[in-house]
Every structure is written in C-alpha cells, then in structure tokens.
C-alpha cells in the first residue's frame, strides 16, 4: 500500500511540473453590504436600478454567472481555480447549474465547488423592504477544475499518469478571530499546490489576527494566496512580514499586483474613485512562472464593485 501511495504522489508531482494553471479572483459583492454602506454612492446600485426594484438583483446575479461562465470556458484547457468572495447564498445553486451545463461539452470533468459560510449573516439596516435574497448567507467559494484528473479514480490522460481525482482536494477553513464576516478558504491539491482564497479585514488589527491564524508554507512549496485584500500591495506585504516573522516562509513570498485598479466606487461629489486592493501573494518557487502583472477583467462594467483578476502560471 505504501509503495502504491508513493507512486501516485510521484505521478501527481509530474503533472504539476508539466502543467500550467490559472488563478482567478473576484469579490462578486454581497449587495446587502452595498445597501448598508454606499446606498447613494454605488455604481452597482445605479446600474441595476436597485433603489427602484430590489428584485433587479437577480439580473445582476445572472450577469455574474455569465461572466464566470466566460472565464471558465476561456481557461478550460488548463487547471483553473476561481476564488470568489462575498458570494450570496442565492448564487450557490446558480454556480452549480452553470458548471453542470459545461460538463461534457466544454469541461472534461466536473469541477469541485468548495464553499464555506461565515457565521455572520448580512442584514439590511434601516431599510425594511422585501428580502433581497432567499438565502442571505455570505460565503467564500473556490471552484477547482483540472482537465488532467478524473471525476473518479480513473485517469483522463494515461500519458500524463493522471490517477487522482478532484475529490482529493483538502479544504481548510480559517475564520477571522475578530471579524465574523472575514476568513480564508485554503485548498491543497494532491500535487501539493496550495491556493488560499481570502477576504482580509479592513482594520489592521483584525487583518493581523486572520493572517496569524493561517497555516503558512514551511518551505518554498507552490503557494498562491489571492482575494479581496482591502489594502494596496505594499501595505499588505508589511502585514505579511509581521505574520510570517520567524517562520520558515518568511522572505519566500512575493507580491504580484495588477497594473490597473480592481475596485471602483463614487466619492461624495459623485466622481469615480478607483483602488487596487485585489492582488496575489505567491511563493518564490512560482514567481518566475507567472505571466505578471495580473490581468484585470475590467470590461464587464459595474456588475460588482470589484473586477475579476486573473494570473496565469506557465508550465514548470
């Protein structure tokens, strides 16, 4: 049994060394937050006329699915991770339906959808209207697709020695100790690649508490962290240096930021404001394999207050 297990691990390492992958991140926006905090200064609320009719949120959810479908199809030939933040509960069955629609026609196998819900359930303040969502839970979601592994323990491409399955993914949840609406979802694949989908709190003390709770790599193993970081890359790297100080991963993690803004909003005078607060943290072992800078999928308009970002890693 031990020899068989070792053989499978070696096969998976070969797959990782030969195949590239892509990591996508998007804060799709739980609209209750937008209603509570930027009701009169939201391009998203304006675009979908939410003030006039809250049921227009369904059209926005449809547009999110259309965007994610386009991204998934575009990168269907390689291993793909789609990391989503602020996912409303109503979007979860729509994601499942979208994926099922592509299996067999575009996708070789069914991707894994990893979901973790926060203990905090968003609720509207001071605006008692009809419920915005049937399921108002807020979730972190990571979709993992790999055309080189099987739905079950059957190789898809025997030339690659693919004997594993996406069911071998290990998912770990890290809840922020100080904020019931922030956390990190870590996926470790059978090849040893770690992808962390994170929503970092805005308050620095809360952010440090979450980062201190993460399991950082013990050596320069393949590692990608991405999400809504809520601060620009230099400020985040200072937090990372604090969180990893004295740990084996200290100094082995590199920041990769997009070259364009990733979040949009309105100032009090109605002028547009832009930020770059969604970005990547990667292990030094992966740094030279990236197609940096990360791409910003900013041609979709105001579906969310964030744009999707995409970083591709070449074959190693």
XYZ file of C-alpha atoms in Angstrom:
316
model
C 0.000 0.000 0.000
C 2.790 2.397 0.893
C 4.526 1.824 -2.437
C 1.292 2.434 -4.332
C 0.702 5.684 -2.462
C 4.222 6.870 -3.240
C 3.726 6.118 -6.925
C 0.563 8.197 -7.061
C 2.277 11.123 -5.379
C 5.124 10.983 -7.868
C 2.664 10.938 -10.755
C 0.896 13.986 -9.385
C 4.201 15.809 -8.944
C 4.956 15.134 -12.610
C 1.580 16.577 -13.579
C 2.264 19.741 -11.591
C 5.729 20.142 -13.062
C 4.438 19.851 -16.630
C 1.135 21.704 -16.491
C 0.369 25.376 -16.107
C -2.603 26.710 -14.186
C -4.583 29.899 -13.695
C -5.951 31.520 -10.547
C -8.918 33.880 -10.846
C -10.256 36.035 -8.016
C -13.407 38.143 -7.802
C -15.315 39.789 -4.999
C -18.756 39.440 -6.573
C -20.351 41.714 -3.909
C -22.983 40.686 -1.415
C -25.379 43.512 -2.234
C -26.618 43.926 1.340
C -23.206 45.412 2.184
C -23.576 47.901 -0.659
C -27.072 48.854 0.501
C -25.876 49.344 4.074
C -22.707 51.313 3.355
C -22.870 53.036 -0.056
C -26.559 53.114 -0.948
C -26.406 56.570 -2.547
C -22.881 56.267 -3.952
C -22.892 52.895 -5.685
C -22.341 52.415 -9.421
C -23.722 48.886 -8.983
C -26.973 50.021 -7.359
C -27.323 52.689 -10.043
C -26.670 50.302 -12.927
C -29.311 47.802 -11.817
C -31.829 50.365 -10.503
C -31.870 48.577 -7.163
C -33.477 51.561 -5.430
C -36.490 51.258 -7.699
C -36.782 47.484 -7.518
C -34.775 45.176 -5.282
C -35.701 42.198 -7.447
C -33.310 43.579 -10.076
C -30.594 41.900 -8.019
C -31.498 38.708 -9.872
C -30.335 40.264 -13.135
C -27.021 41.132 -11.505
C -26.625 37.547 -10.307
C -27.317 36.391 -13.870
C -24.587 38.720 -15.130
C -22.154 37.335 -12.549
C -22.863 33.813 -13.790
C -22.411 34.885 -17.410
C -19.031 36.446 -16.591
C -17.846 33.407 -14.628
C -19.028 31.096 -17.392
C -16.998 33.035 -19.956
C -13.894 32.844 -17.747
C -14.306 29.131 -17.053
C -14.721 28.332 -20.744
C -11.746 30.510 -21.708
C -9.439 28.612 -19.341
C -10.994 25.166 -19.732
C -7.844 23.692 -21.284
C -5.736 24.085 -18.125
C -6.107 23.677 -14.378
C -8.176 26.567 -13.089
C -9.014 27.971 -9.660
C -11.797 30.555 -9.377
C -11.769 32.228 -5.952
C -14.901 34.207 -5.086
C -15.575 36.465 -2.126
C -18.871 37.867 -0.765
C -20.913 35.185 -2.514
C -24.642 35.471 -1.646
C -26.365 32.190 -0.831
C -28.705 32.630 -3.811
C -25.718 32.420 -6.154
C -24.630 28.952 -4.991
C -27.236 26.871 -6.892
C -26.680 29.075 -9.932
C -22.960 28.244 -9.860
C -23.761 24.549 -9.716
C -26.164 24.845 -12.658
C -23.565 26.762 -14.691
C -20.940 24.105 -14.108
C -23.271 21.224 -14.953
C -24.151 22.959 -18.225
C -20.500 22.841 -19.356
C -19.558 19.325 -18.247
C -19.194 17.045 -21.247
C -19.344 19.833 -23.825
C -16.540 22.155 -22.704
C -15.268 20.645 -19.458
C -13.824 17.136 -19.390
C -14.948 16.560 -15.824
C -16.986 18.241 -13.120
C -15.112 20.893 -11.143
C -15.150 20.838 -7.369
C -17.002 23.691 -5.666
C -15.612 24.365 -2.202
C -17.927 26.536 -0.080
C -17.592 27.969 3.414
C -20.227 30.196 5.028
C -19.498 32.921 7.551
C -21.239 32.838 10.939
C -22.388 36.402 10.311
C -25.449 36.669 8.062
C -25.710 40.134 6.457
C -28.945 42.031 7.110
C -30.164 45.364 5.779
C -30.166 48.320 8.156
C -32.851 50.992 8.426
C -34.453 49.997 5.151
C -37.171 47.457 5.950
C -38.069 46.217 2.498
C -38.829 42.862 0.974
C -35.982 40.339 1.439
C -33.192 40.836 -1.080
C -32.195 37.158 -1.062
C -33.905 33.874 -0.332
C -30.605 32.727 1.178
C -28.746 35.768 2.556
C -25.720 33.818 3.826
C -22.324 35.143 2.773
C -19.761 32.644 1.506
C -16.231 32.164 0.279
C -16.226 29.891 -2.774
C -13.347 28.261 -4.633
C -14.056 26.402 -7.876
C -11.303 23.975 -8.874
C -11.175 22.495 -12.354
C -8.409 20.271 -13.712
C -8.720 18.529 -17.094
C -5.848 16.201 -16.187
C -7.560 14.388 -13.338
C -10.720 12.328 -13.250
C -14.121 12.647 -11.629
C -13.429 9.272 -10.057
C -10.169 7.383 -9.617
C -9.765 6.848 -13.367
C -7.085 8.506 -15.456
C -8.283 11.020 -18.030
C -5.000 11.065 -19.905
C -2.875 7.995 -19.297
C 0.094 9.684 -20.938
C 0.142 12.092 -18.014
C -0.333 9.326 -15.476
C -3.350 11.098 -14.005
C -4.647 8.727 -11.353
C -6.024 11.228 -8.876
C -9.362 12.984 -8.540
C -10.509 16.427 -7.501
C -12.078 14.705 -4.519
C -8.516 14.508 -3.178
C -8.532 18.272 -2.591
C -8.037 19.139 1.061
C -10.069 22.160 2.118
C -9.239 24.075 5.305
C -11.294 26.932 6.702
C -9.769 29.762 8.739
C -12.292 32.046 10.414
C -11.053 35.506 11.363
C -10.981 35.577 15.191
C -12.018 39.253 15.299
C -14.467 39.544 12.392
C -17.297 37.029 11.837
C -17.542 38.116 8.197
C -13.951 37.554 7.109
C -11.827 34.443 6.650
C -9.776 32.264 4.331
C -10.508 29.063 2.416
C -7.359 27.048 1.708
C -7.281 24.316 -0.946
C -4.353 21.904 -1.087
C -4.333 19.702 -4.178
C -2.916 16.203 -4.399
C 0.020 17.679 -6.349
C 0.999 19.824 -3.369
C -0.204 23.160 -4.750
C -1.832 25.412 -2.138
C -4.369 28.076 -3.166
C -5.742 30.387 -0.478
C -8.930 32.359 -1.156
C -9.011 35.169 1.407
C -11.082 38.189 2.387
C -8.872 40.329 4.611
C -10.492 42.694 7.153
C -10.053 46.412 6.623
C -8.938 47.062 10.213
C -5.246 46.311 10.582
C -5.561 44.570 13.957
C -8.281 42.293 12.593
C -6.237 41.624 9.462
C -3.231 40.562 11.531
C -5.422 38.243 13.600
C -6.565 36.448 10.440
C -3.087 36.271 8.907
C -1.653 34.936 12.156
C -4.253 32.152 12.056
C -3.251 30.898 8.604
C -1.018 27.876 8.061
C 1.886 29.371 6.127
C 4.089 27.111 3.986
C 7.005 25.593 5.862
C 9.272 25.765 2.849
C 9.256 27.176 -0.664
C 6.426 24.924 -1.828
C 3.961 26.043 -4.544
C 1.664 28.547 -2.834
C -0.798 31.178 -4.081
C -2.879 33.498 -1.907
C -5.432 35.795 -3.514
C -8.596 37.689 -2.732
C -10.012 40.975 -1.553
C -7.046 42.266 0.437
C -8.664 45.626 1.341
C -5.350 47.460 1.015
C -2.676 48.044 -1.597
C 0.165 45.590 -2.085
C 2.925 47.447 -0.149
C 0.712 47.767 2.947
C -0.275 44.109 2.691
C 3.346 42.990 2.407
C 4.109 44.790 5.661
C 1.357 42.756 7.326
C 2.728 39.568 5.750
C 6.190 40.311 7.106
C 4.685 40.650 10.578
C 2.598 37.475 10.273
C 5.455 35.321 8.941
C 8.239 36.758 11.086
C 10.331 33.911 12.459
C 8.525 31.324 10.332
C 10.104 29.209 7.553
C 8.102 31.050 4.888
C 9.496 34.460 5.900
C 11.075 36.097 2.864
C 9.816 33.393 0.488
C 6.552 35.095 -0.511
C 6.251 37.637 -3.331
C 3.506 40.125 -4.116
C 2.030 40.278 -7.613
C -0.416 43.111 -8.208
C -2.470 44.019 -11.286
C -1.389 47.042 -13.287
C -4.897 48.565 -13.198
C -7.461 49.349 -10.483
C -9.535 46.432 -9.226
C -12.238 48.265 -7.268
C -14.423 51.228 -8.175
C -16.751 53.485 -6.212
C -18.052 57.030 -6.025
C -16.814 59.972 -3.972
C -19.299 62.169 -2.117
C -19.257 64.597 -5.053
C -20.101 61.787 -7.469
C -16.669 61.458 -9.056
C -15.326 57.973 -9.674
C -12.687 56.609 -7.311
C -10.512 53.609 -8.100
C -8.328 51.317 -5.988
C -6.002 48.375 -6.491
C -6.822 46.214 -3.458
C -7.171 42.751 -5.010
C -3.829 41.056 -5.618
C -1.718 37.937 -5.254
C 0.888 36.554 -2.901
C 2.930 33.702 -4.393
C 5.818 31.531 -3.311
C 9.237 32.350 -4.714
C 9.191 28.961 -6.457
C 6.299 30.165 -8.631
C 7.317 33.774 -9.161
C 9.225 33.251 -12.397
C 6.478 31.099 -13.911
C 3.805 33.807 -13.777
C 2.610 35.975 -16.615
C 2.754 39.054 -14.355
C 1.242 41.536 -13.982
C -2.142 40.068 -13.199
C -4.891 40.840 -15.695
C -7.923 42.885 -14.673
C -11.192 41.829 -16.303
C -12.485 45.408 -16.335
C -14.597 45.343 -19.484
C -17.663 43.952 -17.701
C -18.982 47.215 -16.275
C -20.404 47.661 -12.794
C -21.601 44.128 -12.078
C -19.730 44.342 -8.769
C -17.685 46.997 -7.010
C -14.660 44.810 -7.817
C -13.356 43.465 -11.121
C -12.153 39.876 -11.606
C -8.374 39.483 -11.647
C -6.515 36.682 -13.407
C -2.968 35.374 -13.038
C -1.662 32.554 -15.199
C 1.250 30.309 -14.265
C 3.216 28.666 -17.053
C 4.244 25.025 -17.115
C 7.186 24.262 -14.887
